[in-house]
Amino acid sequence: MNIKHILAVVAFITLIVGGPAYVLFVKEPPKQQQTTTDTKTEQKKVITEQPKEPAFDKTKYSYDDPTSIWVVSNKQRPLNPKNYAPSDLVSVGGGQQLRKEAADNLSKLLAGAKTAGLTMSPLSGYRSYNTQVTVYGNEVKANGQAVADSQSARPGYSEHQTGLAIDVGGGGCGIEDCFGDTAAGKWLAANAHAYGFIIRYPEGKQDVTGYRYEPWHIRYIGTDLAAEMHKKGALTLEEFFGLPAAPSY
Ligand SMILES: [Zn+2]
């Protein structure tokens, strides 16, 4: 809207509100003051609503760099290097670690849950490349590679290795499907974005993320991106950034 439009709108509002104001002034002088104030408020509103919100900058951070809070890792996008390890890990309790920024926001999230009368615990946060070698190796030994690939990540591909993802539990459910049906799980799904987290493997998105629904696995992406995804109704990082779906290795 250019200045001519603004002036036209202001003039129009003045005309519409000013007309009745004149009538009110003639009939009931005390109400005239009130009407004038309304007119000013209306004019102010028209002017303050002018600046357009800048478009969200999807290139602000890298989704390739493993040190970036926006890094996208999936079965087609290993971390580079595959043995990447974050340099700013801190404890989040429960013997678990996350990168500092993610840890600070997780503690706010847990406090928010507590305020809502819910208990949530950090169960599995950062996992090193070597830990993942063991976890994945054990899964292959126990159930074969096909099952291992569907249920755990190959070393270098796990989001847990970024130090930005953590599995939480509560309401009597740990890293289990039932967590999604608990009050804690429902609160998490509804509120994680306010603390900069997303449910990274949402229901019905296995063809995109490569993982079945994991209501317990949250990923820190920062409050700006989490708010934008929430606003746009984007459920996965792949879809938000226009990256290829990664259903399998
Ligand atoms: Zn997880």
mmCIF file with all atom_site columns, C-alpha atoms in Angstrom, residues 61-167:
data_model
loop_
_atom_site.group_PDB
_atom_site.id
_atom_site.type_symbol
_atom_site.label_atom_id
_atom_site.label_alt_id
_atom_site.label_comp_id
_atom_site.label_asym_id
_atom_site.label_entity_id
_atom_site.label_seq_id
_atom_site.pdbx_PDB_ins_code
_atom_site.Cartn_x
_atom_site.Cartn_y
_atom_site.Cartn_z
_atom_site.occupancy
_atom_site.B_iso_or_equiv
_atom_site.pdbx_formal_charge
_atom_site.auth_seq_id
_atom_site.auth_comp_id
_atom_site.auth_asym_id
_atom_site.auth_atom_id
_atom_site.pdbx_PDB_model_num
ATOM 1   C CA . TYR A 1 61  ? 21.934 -20.911 9.006  1.00 0.00 ? 61  TYR A CA 1
ATOM 2   C CA . SER A 1 62  ? 23.296 -23.901 7.100  1.00 0.00 ? 62  SER A CA 1
ATOM 3   C CA . TYR A 1 63  ? 21.436 -27.216 6.969  1.00 0.00 ? 63  TYR A CA 1
ATOM 4   C CA . ASP A 1 64  ? 24.632 -28.965 5.823  1.00 0.00 ? 64  ASP A CA 1
ATOM 5   C CA . ASP A 1 65  ? 27.066 -27.856 8.518  1.00 0.00 ? 65  ASP A CA 1
ATOM 6   C CA . PRO A 1 66  ? 26.897 -30.240 11.512 1.00 0.00 ? 66  PRO A CA 1
ATOM 7   C CA . THR A 1 67  ? 27.648 -27.353 13.904 1.00 0.00 ? 67  THR A CA 1
ATOM 8   C CA . SER A 1 68  ? 24.546 -25.449 12.692 1.00 0.00 ? 68  SER A CA 1
ATOM 9   C CA . ILE A 1 69  ? 21.375 -25.633 14.797 1.00 0.00 ? 69  ILE A CA 1
ATOM 10  C CA . TRP A 1 70  ? 19.495 -26.131 11.496 1.00 0.00 ? 70  TRP A CA 1
ATOM 11  C CA . VAL A 1 71  ? 21.551 -29.136 10.311 1.00 0.00 ? 71  VAL A CA 1
ATOM 12  C CA . VAL A 1 72  ? 19.371 -31.734 8.604  1.00 0.00 ? 72  VAL A CA 1
ATOM 13  C CA . SER A 1 73  ? 20.571 -35.281 9.085  1.00 0.00 ? 73  SER A CA 1
ATOM 14  C CA . ASN A 1 74  ? 18.647 -38.247 7.744  1.00 0.00 ? 74  ASN A CA 1
ATOM 15  C CA . LYS A 1 75  ? 19.262 -41.563 5.986  1.00 0.00 ? 75  LYS A CA 1
ATOM 16  C CA . GLN A 1 76  ? 20.372 -39.746 2.818  1.00 0.00 ? 76  GLN A CA 1
ATOM 17  C CA . ARG A 1 77  ? 22.294 -37.002 4.600  1.00 0.00 ? 77  ARG A CA 1
ATOM 18  C CA . PRO A 1 78  ? 25.087 -38.255 6.865  1.00 0.00 ? 78  PRO A CA 1
ATOM 19  C CA . LEU A 1 79  ? 26.869 -35.786 9.081  1.00 0.00 ? 79  LEU A CA 1
ATOM 20  C CA . ASN A 1 80  ? 29.983 -34.413 7.450  1.00 0.00 ? 80  ASN A CA 1
ATOM 21  C CA . PRO A 1 81  ? 32.380 -35.570 8.760  1.00 0.00 ? 81  PRO A CA 1
ATOM 22  C CA . LYS A 1 82  ? 30.658 -38.786 9.795  1.00 0.00 ? 82  LYS A CA 1
ATOM 23  C CA . ASN A 1 83  ? 32.555 -38.849 13.082 1.00 0.00 ? 83  ASN A CA 1
ATOM 24  C CA . TYR A 1 84  ? 31.565 -35.244 13.940 1.00 0.00 ? 84  TYR A CA 1
ATOM 25  C CA . ALA A 1 85  ? 31.494 -34.416 17.655 1.00 0.00 ? 85  ALA A CA 1
ATOM 26  C CA . PRO A 1 86  ? 30.135 -31.135 19.088 1.00 0.00 ? 86  PRO A CA 1
ATOM 27  C CA . SER A 1 87  ? 32.494 -29.022 21.195 1.00 0.00 ? 87  SER A CA 1
ATOM 28  C CA . ASP A 1 88  ? 29.995 -27.482 23.631 1.00 0.00 ? 88  ASP A CA 1
ATOM 29  C CA . LEU A 1 89  ? 28.227 -30.412 25.270 1.00 0.00 ? 89  LEU A CA 1
ATOM 30  C CA . VAL A 1 90  ? 26.801 -29.892 28.762 1.00 0.00 ? 90  VAL A CA 1
ATOM 31  C CA . SER A 1 91  ? 24.853 -32.076 31.159 1.00 0.00 ? 91  SER A CA 1
ATOM 32  C CA . VAL A 1 92  ? 21.034 -31.998 31.077 1.00 0.00 ? 92  VAL A CA 1
ATOM 33  C CA . GLY A 1 93  ? 20.580 -34.428 33.975 1.00 0.00 ? 93  GLY A CA 1
ATOM 34  C CA . GLY A 1 94  ? 19.824 -38.116 33.898 1.00 0.00 ? 94  GLY A CA 1
ATOM 35  C CA . GLY A 1 95  ? 23.404 -38.738 32.753 1.00 0.00 ? 95  GLY A CA 1
ATOM 36  C CA . GLN A 1 96  ? 22.588 -37.121 29.418 1.00 0.00 ? 96  GLN A CA 1
ATOM 37  C CA . GLN A 1 97  ? 24.229 -34.325 27.449 1.00 0.00 ? 97  GLN A CA 1
ATOM 38  C CA . LEU A 1 98  ? 23.215 -31.791 24.797 1.00 0.00 ? 98  LEU A CA 1
ATOM 39  C CA . ARG A 1 99  ? 24.893 -28.801 23.223 1.00 0.00 ? 99  ARG A CA 1
ATOM 40  C CA . LYS A 1 100 ? 24.720 -25.739 25.491 1.00 0.00 ? 100 LYS A CA 1
ATOM 41  C CA . GLU A 1 101 ? 21.993 -23.812 23.612 1.00 0.00 ? 101 GLU A CA 1
ATOM 42  C CA . ALA A 1 102 ? 19.805 -26.902 23.276 1.00 0.00 ? 102 ALA A CA 1
ATOM 43  C CA . ALA A 1 103 ? 20.389 -27.789 26.939 1.00 0.00 ? 103 ALA A CA 1
ATOM 44  C CA . ASP A 1 104 ? 19.373 -24.305 28.122 1.00 0.00 ? 104 ASP A CA 1
ATOM 45  C CA . ASN A 1 105 ? 16.152 -24.499 26.138 1.00 0.00 ? 105 ASN A CA 1
ATOM 46  C CA . LEU A 1 106 ? 15.439 -28.066 27.234 1.00 0.00 ? 106 LEU A CA 1
ATOM 47  C CA . SER A 1 107 ? 15.641 -26.963 30.843 1.00 0.00 ? 107 SER A CA 1
ATOM 48  C CA . LYS A 1 108 ? 13.083 -24.209 30.083 1.00 0.00 ? 108 LYS A CA 1
ATOM 49  C CA . LEU A 1 109 ? 10.875 -26.806 28.386 1.00 0.00 ? 109 LEU A CA 1
ATOM 50  C CA . LEU A 1 110 ? 11.081 -29.157 31.358 1.00 0.00 ? 110 LEU A CA 1
ATOM 51  C CA . ALA A 1 111 ? 10.243 -26.251 33.685 1.00 0.00 ? 111 ALA A CA 1
ATOM 52  C CA . GLY A 1 112 ? 7.255  -25.407 31.475 1.00 0.00 ? 112 GLY A CA 1
ATOM 53  C CA . ALA A 1 113 ? 6.045  -28.986 31.674 1.00 0.00 ? 113 ALA A CA 1
ATOM 54  C CA . LYS A 1 114 ? 6.454  -28.920 35.452 1.00 0.00 ? 114 LYS A CA 1
ATOM 55  C CA . THR A 1 115 ? 4.387  -25.726 35.666 1.00 0.00 ? 115 THR A CA 1
ATOM 56  C CA . ALA A 1 116 ? 1.694  -27.573 33.722 1.00 0.00 ? 116 ALA A CA 1
ATOM 57  C CA . GLY A 1 117 ? 1.811  -30.276 36.421 1.00 0.00 ? 117 GLY A CA 1
ATOM 58  C CA . LEU A 1 118 ? 3.699  -32.791 34.266 1.00 0.00 ? 118 LEU A CA 1
ATOM 59  C CA . THR A 1 119 ? 6.927  -34.664 34.791 1.00 0.00 ? 119 THR A CA 1
ATOM 60  C CA . MET A 1 120 ? 9.239  -35.274 31.871 1.00 0.00 ? 120 MET A CA 1
ATOM 61  C CA . SER A 1 121 ? 12.729 -36.725 31.998 1.00 0.00 ? 121 SER A CA 1
ATOM 62  C CA . PRO A 1 122 ? 15.684 -36.630 29.637 1.00 0.00 ? 122 PRO A CA 1
ATOM 63  C CA . LEU A 1 123 ? 16.389 -40.260 28.679 1.00 0.00 ? 123 LEU A CA 1
ATOM 64  C CA . SER A 1 124 ? 18.820 -40.282 25.758 1.00 0.00 ? 124 SER A CA 1
ATOM 65  C CA . GLY A 1 125 ? 20.593 -37.200 24.434 1.00 0.00 ? 125 GLY A CA 1
ATOM 66  C CA . TYR A 1 126 ? 23.966 -36.932 22.735 1.00 0.00 ? 126 TYR A CA 1
ATOM 67  C CA . ARG A 1 127 ? 25.405 -40.161 21.368 1.00 0.00 ? 127 ARG A CA 1
ATOM 68  C CA . SER A 1 128 ? 28.915 -40.203 19.970 1.00 0.00 ? 128 SER A CA 1
ATOM 69  C CA . TYR A 1 129 ? 29.872 -41.813 16.670 1.00 0.00 ? 129 TYR A CA 1
ATOM 70  C CA . ASN A 1 130 ? 31.507 -44.665 18.595 1.00 0.00 ? 130 ASN A CA 1
ATOM 71  C CA . THR A 1 131 ? 28.447 -45.199 20.788 1.00 0.00 ? 131 THR A CA 1
ATOM 72  C CA . GLN A 1 132 ? 26.316 -45.376 17.663 1.00 0.00 ? 132 GLN A CA 1
ATOM 73  C CA . VAL A 1 133 ? 28.720 -47.949 16.184 1.00 0.00 ? 133 VAL A CA 1
ATOM 74  C CA . THR A 1 134 ? 27.924 -50.113 19.222 1.00 0.00 ? 134 THR A CA 1
ATOM 75  C CA . VAL A 1 135 ? 24.152 -49.405 19.277 1.00 0.00 ? 135 VAL A CA 1
ATOM 76  C CA . TYR A 1 136 ? 23.723 -50.084 15.553 1.00 0.00 ? 136 TYR A CA 1
ATOM 77  C CA . GLY A 1 137 ? 26.103 -53.062 15.648 1.00 0.00 ? 137 GLY A CA 1
ATOM 78  C CA . ASN A 1 138 ? 24.157 -54.684 18.480 1.00 0.00 ? 138 ASN A CA 1
ATOM 79  C CA . GLU A 1 139 ? 20.888 -54.131 16.608 1.00 0.00 ? 139 GLU A CA 1
ATOM 80  C CA . VAL A 1 140 ? 22.295 -55.763 13.456 1.00 0.00 ? 140 VAL A CA 1
ATOM 81  C CA . LYS A 1 141 ? 23.553 -58.738 15.487 1.00 0.00 ? 141 LYS A CA 1
ATOM 82  C CA . ALA A 1 142 ? 20.220 -59.166 17.266 1.00 0.00 ? 142 ALA A CA 1
ATOM 83  C CA . ASN A 1 143 ? 17.746 -58.519 14.443 1.00 0.00 ? 143 ASN A CA 1
ATOM 84  C CA . GLY A 1 144 ? 19.600 -58.272 11.148 1.00 0.00 ? 144 GLY A CA 1
ATOM 85  C CA . GLN A 1 145 ? 20.499 -55.247 9.070  1.00 0.00 ? 145 GLN A CA 1
ATOM 86  C CA . ALA A 1 146 ? 17.026 -54.599 7.617  1.00 0.00 ? 146 ALA A CA 1
ATOM 87  C CA . VAL A 1 147 ? 15.491 -54.303 11.086 1.00 0.00 ? 147 VAL A CA 1
ATOM 88  C CA . ALA A 1 148 ? 18.494 -52.364 12.402 1.00 0.00 ? 148 ALA A CA 1
ATOM 89  C CA . ASP A 1 149 ? 18.184 -49.858 9.540  1.00 0.00 ? 149 ASP A CA 1
ATOM 90  C CA . SER A 1 150 ? 14.502 -49.336 10.235 1.00 0.00 ? 150 SER A CA 1
ATOM 91  C CA . GLN A 1 151 ? 14.863 -48.940 13.996 1.00 0.00 ? 151 GLN A CA 1
ATOM 92  C CA . SER A 1 152 ? 18.201 -47.257 14.576 1.00 0.00 ? 152 SER A CA 1
ATOM 93  C CA . ALA A 1 153 ? 20.567 -45.027 12.659 1.00 0.00 ? 153 ALA A CA 1
ATOM 94  C CA . ARG A 1 154 ? 23.839 -46.036 11.099 1.00 0.00 ? 154 ARG A CA 1
ATOM 95  C CA . PRO A 1 155 ? 26.852 -44.342 12.701 1.00 0.00 ? 155 PRO A CA 1
ATOM 96  C CA . GLY A 1 156 ? 27.270 -40.846 11.249 1.00 0.00 ? 156 GLY A CA 1
ATOM 97  C CA . TYR A 1 157 ? 23.569 -40.583 10.371 1.00 0.00 ? 157 TYR A CA 1
ATOM 98  C CA . SER A 1 158 ? 22.038 -40.231 13.824 1.00 0.00 ? 158 SER A CA 1
ATOM 99  C CA . GLU A 1 159 ? 20.545 -36.937 14.877 1.00 0.00 ? 159 GLU A CA 1
ATOM 100 C CA . HIS A 1 160 ? 21.626 -37.808 18.422 1.00 0.00 ? 160 HIS A CA 1
ATOM 101 C CA . GLN A 1 161 ? 25.227 -37.327 17.260 1.00 0.00 ? 161 GLN A CA 1
ATOM 102 C CA . THR A 1 162 ? 24.539 -33.607 16.641 1.00 0.00 ? 162 THR A CA 1
ATOM 103 C CA . GLY A 1 163 ? 23.953 -32.942 20.340 1.00 0.00 ? 163 GLY A CA 1
ATOM 104 C CA . LEU A 1 164 ? 20.676 -31.265 19.355 1.00 0.00 ? 164 LEU A CA 1
ATOM 105 C CA . ALA A 1 165 ? 18.287 -34.209 19.788 1.00 0.00 ? 165 ALA A CA 1
ATOM 106 C CA . ILE A 1 166 ? 17.015 -35.964 22.863 1.00 0.00 ? 166 ILE A CA 1
ATOM 107 C CA . ASP A 1 167 ? 14.542 -38.679 23.751 1.00 0.00 ? 167 ASP A CA 1
#
